[in-house]
JSON list of C-alpha atoms and ligand atoms in Angstrom, two decimals:
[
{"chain": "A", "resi": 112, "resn": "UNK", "atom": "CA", "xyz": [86.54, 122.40, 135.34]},
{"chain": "A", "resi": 113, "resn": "UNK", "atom": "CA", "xyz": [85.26, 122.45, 138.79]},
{"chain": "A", "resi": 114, "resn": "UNK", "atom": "CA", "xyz": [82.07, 121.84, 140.29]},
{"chain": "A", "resi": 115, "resn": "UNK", "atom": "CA", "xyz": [80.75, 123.09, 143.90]},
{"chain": "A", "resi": 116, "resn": "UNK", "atom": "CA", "xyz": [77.80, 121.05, 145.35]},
{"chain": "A", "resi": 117, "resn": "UNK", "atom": "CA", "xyz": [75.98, 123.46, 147.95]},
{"chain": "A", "resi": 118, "resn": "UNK", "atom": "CA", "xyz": [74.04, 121.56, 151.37]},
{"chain": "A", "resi": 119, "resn": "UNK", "atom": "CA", "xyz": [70.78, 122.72, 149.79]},
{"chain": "A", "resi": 120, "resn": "UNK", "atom": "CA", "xyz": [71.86, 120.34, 146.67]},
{"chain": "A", "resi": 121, "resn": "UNK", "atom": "CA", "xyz": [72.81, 123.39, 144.22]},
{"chain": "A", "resi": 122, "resn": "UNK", "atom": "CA", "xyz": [75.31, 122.96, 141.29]},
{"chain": "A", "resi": 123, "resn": "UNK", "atom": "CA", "xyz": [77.55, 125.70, 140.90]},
{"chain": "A", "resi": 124, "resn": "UNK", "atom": "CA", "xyz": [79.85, 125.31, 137.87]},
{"chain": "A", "resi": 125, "resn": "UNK", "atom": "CA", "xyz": [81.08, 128.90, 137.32]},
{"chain": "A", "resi": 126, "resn": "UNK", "atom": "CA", "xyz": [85.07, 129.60, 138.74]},
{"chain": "A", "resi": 127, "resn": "UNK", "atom": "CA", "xyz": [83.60, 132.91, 139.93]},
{"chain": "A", "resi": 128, "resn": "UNK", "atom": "CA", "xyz": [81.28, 131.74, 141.97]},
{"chain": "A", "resi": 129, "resn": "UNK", "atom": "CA", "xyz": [82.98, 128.95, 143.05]},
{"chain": "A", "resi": 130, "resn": "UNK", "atom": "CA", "xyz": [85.64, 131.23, 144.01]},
{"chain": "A", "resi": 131, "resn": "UNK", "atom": "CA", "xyz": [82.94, 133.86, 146.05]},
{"chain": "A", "resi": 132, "resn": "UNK", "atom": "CA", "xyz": [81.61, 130.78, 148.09]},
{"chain": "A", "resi": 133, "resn": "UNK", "atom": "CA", "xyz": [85.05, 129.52, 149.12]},
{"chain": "A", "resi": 134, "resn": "UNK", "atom": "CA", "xyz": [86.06, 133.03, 150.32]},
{"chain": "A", "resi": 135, "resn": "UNK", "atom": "CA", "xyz": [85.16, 133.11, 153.56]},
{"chain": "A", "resi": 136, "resn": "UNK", "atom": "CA", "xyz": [87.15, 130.00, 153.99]},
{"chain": "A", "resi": 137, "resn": "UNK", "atom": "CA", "xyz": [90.46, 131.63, 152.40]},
{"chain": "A", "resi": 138, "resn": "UNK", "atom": "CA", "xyz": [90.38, 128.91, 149.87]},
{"chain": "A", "resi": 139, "resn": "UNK", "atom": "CA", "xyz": [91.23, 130.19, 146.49]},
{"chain": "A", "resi": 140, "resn": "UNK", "atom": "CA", "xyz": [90.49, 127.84, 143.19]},
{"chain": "A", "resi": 141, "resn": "UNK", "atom": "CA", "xyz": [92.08, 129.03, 139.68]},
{"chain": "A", "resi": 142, "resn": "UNK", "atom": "CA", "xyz": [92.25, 127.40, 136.63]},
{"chain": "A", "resi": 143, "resn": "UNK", "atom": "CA", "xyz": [95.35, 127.60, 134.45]},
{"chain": "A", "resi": 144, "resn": "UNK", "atom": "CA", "xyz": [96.01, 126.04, 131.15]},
{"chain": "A", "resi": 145, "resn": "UNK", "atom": "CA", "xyz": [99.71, 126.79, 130.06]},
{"chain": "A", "resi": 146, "resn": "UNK", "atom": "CA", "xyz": [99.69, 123.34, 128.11]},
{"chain": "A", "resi": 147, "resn": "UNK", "atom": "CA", "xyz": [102.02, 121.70, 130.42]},
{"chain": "A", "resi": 148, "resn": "UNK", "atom": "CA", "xyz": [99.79, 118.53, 129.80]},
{"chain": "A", "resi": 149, "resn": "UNK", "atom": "CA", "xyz": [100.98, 118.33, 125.74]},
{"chain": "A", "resi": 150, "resn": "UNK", "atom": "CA", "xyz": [104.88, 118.54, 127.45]},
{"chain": "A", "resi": 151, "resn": "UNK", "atom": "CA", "xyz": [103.84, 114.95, 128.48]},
{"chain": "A", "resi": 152, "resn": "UNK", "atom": "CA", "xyz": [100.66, 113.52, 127.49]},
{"chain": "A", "resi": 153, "resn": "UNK", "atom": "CA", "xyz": [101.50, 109.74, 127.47]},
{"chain": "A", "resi": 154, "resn": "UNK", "atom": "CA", "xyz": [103.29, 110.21, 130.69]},
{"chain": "A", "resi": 155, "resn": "UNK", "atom": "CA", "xyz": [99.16, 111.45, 131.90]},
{"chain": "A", "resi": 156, "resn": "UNK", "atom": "CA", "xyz": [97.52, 108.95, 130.29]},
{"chain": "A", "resi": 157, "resn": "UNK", "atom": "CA", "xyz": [99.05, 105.83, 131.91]},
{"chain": "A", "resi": 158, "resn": "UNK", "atom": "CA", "xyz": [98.34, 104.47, 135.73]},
{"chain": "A", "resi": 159, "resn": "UNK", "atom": "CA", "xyz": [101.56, 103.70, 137.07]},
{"chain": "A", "resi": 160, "resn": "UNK", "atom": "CA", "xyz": [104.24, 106.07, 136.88]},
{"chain": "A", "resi": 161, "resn": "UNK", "atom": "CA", "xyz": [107.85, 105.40, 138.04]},
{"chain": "A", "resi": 162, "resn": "UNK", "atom": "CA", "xyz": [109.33, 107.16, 140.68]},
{"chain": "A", "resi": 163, "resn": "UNK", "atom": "CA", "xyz": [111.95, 109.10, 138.12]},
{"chain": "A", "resi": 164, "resn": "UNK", "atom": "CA", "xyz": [108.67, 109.77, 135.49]},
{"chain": "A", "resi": 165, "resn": "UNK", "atom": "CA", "xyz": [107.25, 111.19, 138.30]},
{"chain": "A", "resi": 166, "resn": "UNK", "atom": "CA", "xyz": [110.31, 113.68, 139.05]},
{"chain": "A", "resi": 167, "resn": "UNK", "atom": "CA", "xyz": [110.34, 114.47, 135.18]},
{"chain": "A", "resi": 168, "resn": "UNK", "atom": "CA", "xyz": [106.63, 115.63, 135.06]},
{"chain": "A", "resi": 169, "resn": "UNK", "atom": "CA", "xyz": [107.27, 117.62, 138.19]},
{"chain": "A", "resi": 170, "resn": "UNK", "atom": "CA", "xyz": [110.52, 119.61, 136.99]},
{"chain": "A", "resi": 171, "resn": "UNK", "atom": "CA", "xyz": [108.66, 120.68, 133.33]},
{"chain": "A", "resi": 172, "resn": "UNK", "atom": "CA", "xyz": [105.54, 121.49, 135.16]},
{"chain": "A", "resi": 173, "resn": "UNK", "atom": "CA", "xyz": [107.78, 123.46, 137.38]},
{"chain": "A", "resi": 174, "resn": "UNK", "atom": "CA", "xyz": [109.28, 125.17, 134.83]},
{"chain": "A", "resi": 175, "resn": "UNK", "atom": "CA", "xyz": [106.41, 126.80, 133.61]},
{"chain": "A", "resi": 176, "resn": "UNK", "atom": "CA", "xyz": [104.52, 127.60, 137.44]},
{"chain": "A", "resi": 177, "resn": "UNK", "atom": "CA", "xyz": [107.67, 128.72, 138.96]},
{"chain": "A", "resi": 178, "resn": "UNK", "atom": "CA", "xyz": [105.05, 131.30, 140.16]},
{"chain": "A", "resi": 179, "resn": "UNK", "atom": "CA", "xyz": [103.12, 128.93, 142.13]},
{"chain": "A", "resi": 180, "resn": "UNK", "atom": "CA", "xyz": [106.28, 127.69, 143.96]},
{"chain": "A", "resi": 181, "resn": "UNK", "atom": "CA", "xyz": [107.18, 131.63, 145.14]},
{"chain": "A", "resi": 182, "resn": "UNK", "atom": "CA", "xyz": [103.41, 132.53, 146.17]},
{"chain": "A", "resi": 183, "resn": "UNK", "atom": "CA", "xyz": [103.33, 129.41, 148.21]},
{"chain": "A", "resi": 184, "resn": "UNK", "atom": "CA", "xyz": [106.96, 129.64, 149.97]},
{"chain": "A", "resi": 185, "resn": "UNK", "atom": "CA", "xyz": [107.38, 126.02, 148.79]},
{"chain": "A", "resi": 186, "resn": "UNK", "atom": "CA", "xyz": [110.37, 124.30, 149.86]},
{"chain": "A", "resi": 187, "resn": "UNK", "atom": "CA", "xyz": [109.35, 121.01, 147.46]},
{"chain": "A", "resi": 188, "resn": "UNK", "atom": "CA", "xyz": [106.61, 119.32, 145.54]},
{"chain": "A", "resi": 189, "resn": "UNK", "atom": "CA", "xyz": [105.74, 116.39, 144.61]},
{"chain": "A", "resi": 190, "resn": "UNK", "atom": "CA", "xyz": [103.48, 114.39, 142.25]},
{"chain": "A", "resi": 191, "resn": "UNK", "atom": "CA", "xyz": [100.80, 112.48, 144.00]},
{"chain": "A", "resi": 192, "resn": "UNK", "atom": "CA", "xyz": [99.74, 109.64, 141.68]},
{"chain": "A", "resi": 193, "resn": "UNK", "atom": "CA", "xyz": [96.61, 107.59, 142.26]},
{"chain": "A", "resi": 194, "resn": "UNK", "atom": "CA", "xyz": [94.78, 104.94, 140.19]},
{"chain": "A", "resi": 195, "resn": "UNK", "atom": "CA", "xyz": [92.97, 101.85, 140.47]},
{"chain": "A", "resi": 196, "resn": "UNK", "atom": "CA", "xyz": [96.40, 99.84, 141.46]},
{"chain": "A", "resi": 197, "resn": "UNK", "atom": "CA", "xyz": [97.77, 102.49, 143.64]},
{"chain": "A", "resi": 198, "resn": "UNK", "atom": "CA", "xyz": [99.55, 100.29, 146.56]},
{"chain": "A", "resi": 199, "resn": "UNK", "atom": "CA", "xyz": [98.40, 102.19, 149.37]},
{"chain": "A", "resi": 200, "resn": "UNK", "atom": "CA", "xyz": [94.49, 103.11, 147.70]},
{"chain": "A", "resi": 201, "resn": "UNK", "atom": "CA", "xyz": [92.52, 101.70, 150.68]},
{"chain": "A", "resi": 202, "resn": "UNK", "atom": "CA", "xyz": [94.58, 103.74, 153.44]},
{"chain": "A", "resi": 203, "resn": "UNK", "atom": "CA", "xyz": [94.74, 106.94, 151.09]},
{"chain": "A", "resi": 204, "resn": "UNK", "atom": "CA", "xyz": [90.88, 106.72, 150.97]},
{"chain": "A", "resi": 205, "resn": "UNK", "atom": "CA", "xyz": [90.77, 105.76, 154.59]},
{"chain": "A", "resi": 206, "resn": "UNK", "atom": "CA", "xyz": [92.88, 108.87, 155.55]},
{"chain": "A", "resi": 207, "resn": "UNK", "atom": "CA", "xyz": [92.13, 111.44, 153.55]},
{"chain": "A", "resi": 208, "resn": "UNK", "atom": "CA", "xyz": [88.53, 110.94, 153.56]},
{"chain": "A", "resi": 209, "resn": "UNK", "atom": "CA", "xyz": [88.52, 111.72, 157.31]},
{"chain": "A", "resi": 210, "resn": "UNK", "atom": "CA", "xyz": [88.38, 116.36, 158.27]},
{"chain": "A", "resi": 211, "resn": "UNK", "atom": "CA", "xyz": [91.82, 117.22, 158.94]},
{"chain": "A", "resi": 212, "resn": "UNK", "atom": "CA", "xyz": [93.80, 120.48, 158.76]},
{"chain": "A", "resi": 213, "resn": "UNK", "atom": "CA", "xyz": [97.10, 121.28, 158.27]},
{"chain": "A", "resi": 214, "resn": "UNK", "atom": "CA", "xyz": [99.38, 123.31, 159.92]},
{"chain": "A", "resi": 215, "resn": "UNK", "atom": "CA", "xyz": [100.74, 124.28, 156.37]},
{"chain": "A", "resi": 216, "resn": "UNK", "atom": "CA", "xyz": [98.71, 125.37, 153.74]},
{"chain": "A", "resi": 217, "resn": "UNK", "atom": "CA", "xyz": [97.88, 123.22, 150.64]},
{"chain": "A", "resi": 218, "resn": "UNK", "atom": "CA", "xyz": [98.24, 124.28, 147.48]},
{"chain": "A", "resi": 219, "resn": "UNK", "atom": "CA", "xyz": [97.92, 121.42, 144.41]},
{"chain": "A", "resi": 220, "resn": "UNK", "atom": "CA", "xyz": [97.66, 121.80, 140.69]},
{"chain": "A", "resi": 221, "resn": "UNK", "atom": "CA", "xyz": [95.65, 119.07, 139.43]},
{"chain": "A", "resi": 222, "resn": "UNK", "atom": "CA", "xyz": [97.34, 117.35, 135.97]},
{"chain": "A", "resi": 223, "resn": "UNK", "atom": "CA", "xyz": [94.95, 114.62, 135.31]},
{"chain": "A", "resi": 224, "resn": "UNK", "atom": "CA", "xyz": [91.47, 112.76, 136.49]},
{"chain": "A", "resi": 225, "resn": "UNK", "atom": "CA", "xyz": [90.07, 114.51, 139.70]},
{"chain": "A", "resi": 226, "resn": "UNK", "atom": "CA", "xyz": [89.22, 114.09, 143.47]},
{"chain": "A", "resi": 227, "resn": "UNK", "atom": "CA", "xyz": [86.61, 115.81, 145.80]},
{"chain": "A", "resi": 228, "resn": "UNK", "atom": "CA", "xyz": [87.27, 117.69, 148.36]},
{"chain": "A", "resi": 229, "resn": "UNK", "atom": "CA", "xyz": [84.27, 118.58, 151.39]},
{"chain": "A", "resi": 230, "resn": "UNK", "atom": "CA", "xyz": [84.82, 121.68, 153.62]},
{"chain": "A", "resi": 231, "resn": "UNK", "atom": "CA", "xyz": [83.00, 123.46, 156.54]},
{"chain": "A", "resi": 232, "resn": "UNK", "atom": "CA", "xyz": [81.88, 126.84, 155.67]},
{"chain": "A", "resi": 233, "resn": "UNK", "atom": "CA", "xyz": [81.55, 129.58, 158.40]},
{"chain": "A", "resi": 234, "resn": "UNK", "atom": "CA", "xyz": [77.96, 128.80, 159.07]},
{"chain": "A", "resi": 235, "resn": "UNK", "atom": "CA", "xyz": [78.83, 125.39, 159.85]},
{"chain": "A", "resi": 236, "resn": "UNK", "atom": "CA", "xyz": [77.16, 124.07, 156.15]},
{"chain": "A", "resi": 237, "resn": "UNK", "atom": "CA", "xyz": [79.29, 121.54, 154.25]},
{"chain": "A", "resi": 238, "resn": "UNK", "atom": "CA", "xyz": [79.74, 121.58, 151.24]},
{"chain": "A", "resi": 239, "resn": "UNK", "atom": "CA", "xyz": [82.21, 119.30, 147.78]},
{"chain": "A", "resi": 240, "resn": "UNK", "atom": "CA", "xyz": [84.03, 120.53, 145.76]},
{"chain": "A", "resi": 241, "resn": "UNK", "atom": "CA", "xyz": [85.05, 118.73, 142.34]},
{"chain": "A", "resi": 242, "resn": "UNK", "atom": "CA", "xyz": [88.18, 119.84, 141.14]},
{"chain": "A", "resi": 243, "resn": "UNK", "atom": "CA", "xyz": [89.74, 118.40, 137.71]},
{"chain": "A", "resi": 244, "resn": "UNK", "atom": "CA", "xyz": [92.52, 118.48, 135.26]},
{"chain": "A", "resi": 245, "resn": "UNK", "atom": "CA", "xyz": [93.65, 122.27, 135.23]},
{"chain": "A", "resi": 246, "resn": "UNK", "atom": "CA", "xyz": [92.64, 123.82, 138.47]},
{"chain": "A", "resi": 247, "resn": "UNK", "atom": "CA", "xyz": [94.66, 124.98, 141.43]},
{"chain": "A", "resi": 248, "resn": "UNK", "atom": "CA", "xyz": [93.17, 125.17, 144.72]},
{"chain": "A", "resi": 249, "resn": "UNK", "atom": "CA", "xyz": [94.50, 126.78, 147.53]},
{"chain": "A", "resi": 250, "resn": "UNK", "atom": "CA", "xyz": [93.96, 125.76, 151.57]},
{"chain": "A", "resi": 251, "resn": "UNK", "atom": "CA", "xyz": [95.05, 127.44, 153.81]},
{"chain": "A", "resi": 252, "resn": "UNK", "atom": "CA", "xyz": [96.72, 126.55, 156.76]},
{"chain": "A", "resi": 253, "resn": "UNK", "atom": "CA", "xyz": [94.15, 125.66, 159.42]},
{"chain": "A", "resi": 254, "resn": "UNK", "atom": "CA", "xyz": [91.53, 124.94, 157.25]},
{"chain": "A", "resi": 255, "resn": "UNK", "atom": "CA", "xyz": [89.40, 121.65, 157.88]},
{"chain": "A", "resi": 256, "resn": "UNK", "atom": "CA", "xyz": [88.78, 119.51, 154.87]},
{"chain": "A", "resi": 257, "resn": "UNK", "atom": "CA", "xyz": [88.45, 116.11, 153.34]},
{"chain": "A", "resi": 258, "resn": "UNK", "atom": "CA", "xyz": [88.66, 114.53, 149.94]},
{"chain": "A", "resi": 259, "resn": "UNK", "atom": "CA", "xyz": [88.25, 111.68, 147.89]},
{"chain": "A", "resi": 260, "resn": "UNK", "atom": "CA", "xyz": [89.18, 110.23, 144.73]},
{"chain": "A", "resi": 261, "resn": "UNK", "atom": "CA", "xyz": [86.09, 109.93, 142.18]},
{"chain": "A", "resi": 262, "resn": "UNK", "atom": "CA", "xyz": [85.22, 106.04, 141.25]},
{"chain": "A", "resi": 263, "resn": "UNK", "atom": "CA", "xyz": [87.69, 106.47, 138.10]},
{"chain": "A", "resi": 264, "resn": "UNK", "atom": "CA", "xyz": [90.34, 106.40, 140.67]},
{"chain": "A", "resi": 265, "resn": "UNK", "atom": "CA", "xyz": [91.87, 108.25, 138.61]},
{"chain": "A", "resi": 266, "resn": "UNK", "atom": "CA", "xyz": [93.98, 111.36, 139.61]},
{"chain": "A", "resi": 267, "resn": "UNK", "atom": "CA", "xyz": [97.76, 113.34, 138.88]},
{"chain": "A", "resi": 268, "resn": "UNK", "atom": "CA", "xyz": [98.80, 116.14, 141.00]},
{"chain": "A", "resi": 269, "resn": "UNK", "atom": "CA", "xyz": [101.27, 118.69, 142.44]},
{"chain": "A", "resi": 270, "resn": "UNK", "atom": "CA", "xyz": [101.41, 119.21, 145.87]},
{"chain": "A", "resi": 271, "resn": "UNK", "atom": "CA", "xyz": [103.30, 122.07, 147.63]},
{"chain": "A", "resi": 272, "resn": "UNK", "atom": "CA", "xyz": [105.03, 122.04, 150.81]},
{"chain": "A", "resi": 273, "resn": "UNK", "atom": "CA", "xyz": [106.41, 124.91, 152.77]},
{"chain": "A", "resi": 274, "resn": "UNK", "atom": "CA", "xyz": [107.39, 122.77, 155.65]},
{"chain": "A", "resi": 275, "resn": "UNK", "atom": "CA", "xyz": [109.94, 119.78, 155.81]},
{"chain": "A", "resi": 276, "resn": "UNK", "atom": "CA", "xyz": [107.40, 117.57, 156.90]},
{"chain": "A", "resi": 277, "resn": "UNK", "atom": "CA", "xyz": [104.85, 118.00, 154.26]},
{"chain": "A", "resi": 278, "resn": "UNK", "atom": "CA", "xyz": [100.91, 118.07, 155.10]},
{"chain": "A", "resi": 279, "resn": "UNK", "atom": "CA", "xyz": [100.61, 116.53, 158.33]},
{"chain": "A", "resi": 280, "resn": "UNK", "atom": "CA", "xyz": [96.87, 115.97, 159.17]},
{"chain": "A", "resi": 281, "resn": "UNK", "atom": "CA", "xyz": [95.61, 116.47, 162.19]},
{"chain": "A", "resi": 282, "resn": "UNK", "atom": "CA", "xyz": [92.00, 115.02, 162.72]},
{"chain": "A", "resi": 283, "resn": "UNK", "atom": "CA", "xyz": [89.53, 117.30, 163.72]},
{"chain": "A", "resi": 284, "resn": "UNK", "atom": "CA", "xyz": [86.67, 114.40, 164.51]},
{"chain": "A", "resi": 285, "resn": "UNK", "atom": "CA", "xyz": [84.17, 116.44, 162.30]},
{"chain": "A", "resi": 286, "resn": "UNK", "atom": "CA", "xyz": [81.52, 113.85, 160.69]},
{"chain": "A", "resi": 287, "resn": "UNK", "atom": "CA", "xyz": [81.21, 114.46, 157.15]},
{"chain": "A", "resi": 288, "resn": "UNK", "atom": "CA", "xyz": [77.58, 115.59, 156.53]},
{"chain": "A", "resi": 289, "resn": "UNK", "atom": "CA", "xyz": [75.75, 112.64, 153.88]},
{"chain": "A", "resi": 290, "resn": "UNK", "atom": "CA", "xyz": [72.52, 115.03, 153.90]},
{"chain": "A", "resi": 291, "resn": "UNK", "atom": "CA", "xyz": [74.42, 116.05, 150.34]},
{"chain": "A", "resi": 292, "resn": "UNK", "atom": "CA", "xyz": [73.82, 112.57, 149.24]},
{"chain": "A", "resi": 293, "resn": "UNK", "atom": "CA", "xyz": [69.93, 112.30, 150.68]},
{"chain": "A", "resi": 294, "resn": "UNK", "atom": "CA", "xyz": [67.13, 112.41, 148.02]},
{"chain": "A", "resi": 295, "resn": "UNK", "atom": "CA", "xyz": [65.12, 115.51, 148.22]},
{"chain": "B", "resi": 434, "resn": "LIG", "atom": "C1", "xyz": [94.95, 115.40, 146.72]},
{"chain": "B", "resi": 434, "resn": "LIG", "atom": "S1", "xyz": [96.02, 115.12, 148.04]},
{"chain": "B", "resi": 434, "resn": "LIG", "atom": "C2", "xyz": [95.26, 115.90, 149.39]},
{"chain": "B", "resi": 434, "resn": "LIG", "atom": "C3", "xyz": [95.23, 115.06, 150.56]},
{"chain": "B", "resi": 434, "resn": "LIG", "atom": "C4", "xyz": [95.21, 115.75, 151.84]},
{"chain": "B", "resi": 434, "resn": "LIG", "atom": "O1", "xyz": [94.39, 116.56, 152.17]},
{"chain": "B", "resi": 434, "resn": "LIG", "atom": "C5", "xyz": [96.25, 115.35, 152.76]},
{"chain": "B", "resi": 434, "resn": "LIG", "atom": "O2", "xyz": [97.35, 115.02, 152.32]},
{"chain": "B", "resi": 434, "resn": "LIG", "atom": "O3", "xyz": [95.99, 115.34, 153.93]}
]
């Protein structure tokens, strides 16, 4: 289940208020459990997946969130797969740690493990948000944001794409705030 860490160092663990404090922002955070995950636990529980283990997760998750796919317009998805050996770890860190938007919106359905993700909110406050195995969050188009993996390294996802092209990020220069990370 999610967590939202607020500038002034609040913990907010409840989806509906989680949900209220991300609306200015048009970011939308759900949490569906279907039990897609017992379609293919062992599949979740390793690191590496192949490329055609990958497609196989997608398609029976598919099956069941067909809905996601029509509210979103997407034209494909994919499963992004990181872990301690991920290949490209250092550049995925190094890149999506950095505020970008896109000019699509992202939408991802998180399968396994978790990431962070830090947005700007309308009174220029930053705040994280933790999302695990479960939720869906919603960006929309436009939106600046950054995220993370946790140290488990450890996160399975859907990603949705409306466009060809996918999420391409374009880097907004915005310094991520530490004053989250400052004792009080
Ligand atoms: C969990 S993948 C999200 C990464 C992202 O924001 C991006 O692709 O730019």
């Amino acid at each position: 289940m999610a967590n939202l860490l607020l500038d002034d160092g609040t913990i907010e663990s409840d989806l509906g208020e989680i949900a209220r404090e991300l609306a200015p922002l048009g970011i939308e955070l759900r949490h569906y459990d279907p039990g897609t995950s017992l379609l293919f636990p062992n599949l979740l529980d390793q690191d590496f997946l192949t490329e055609s283990e990958k497609r196989y997760c997608v398609e029976l998750h598919n099956s069941v969130f067909e809905f996601i796919q029509q509210e979103n317009g997407a034209l494909w998805c994919d499963l992004l797969n990181v872990h301690p050996g991920s290949f490209n770890l250092h550049h995925l860190i190094a890149t999506y740690g950095r505020y970008h938007t896109h000019p699509g919106a992202e939408p991802l359905y998180v399968l396994a493990g978790e990431m962070i993700y830090g947005f700007v909110r309308p009174d220029g406050s930053q705040v994280q948000l933790l999302v695990q195995a479960q939720d869906y969050l919603y960006i929309p188009a436009g939106v600046e944001h950054w995220c993370s993996p946790t140290a488990s390294l450890n996160f399975k996802g859907v990603r949705y794409f409306a466009i060809a092209e996918g999420w391409v990020p374009n880097y907004t220069g915005t310094q991520v705030s530490d004053s989250l990370n400052k004792p009080r």
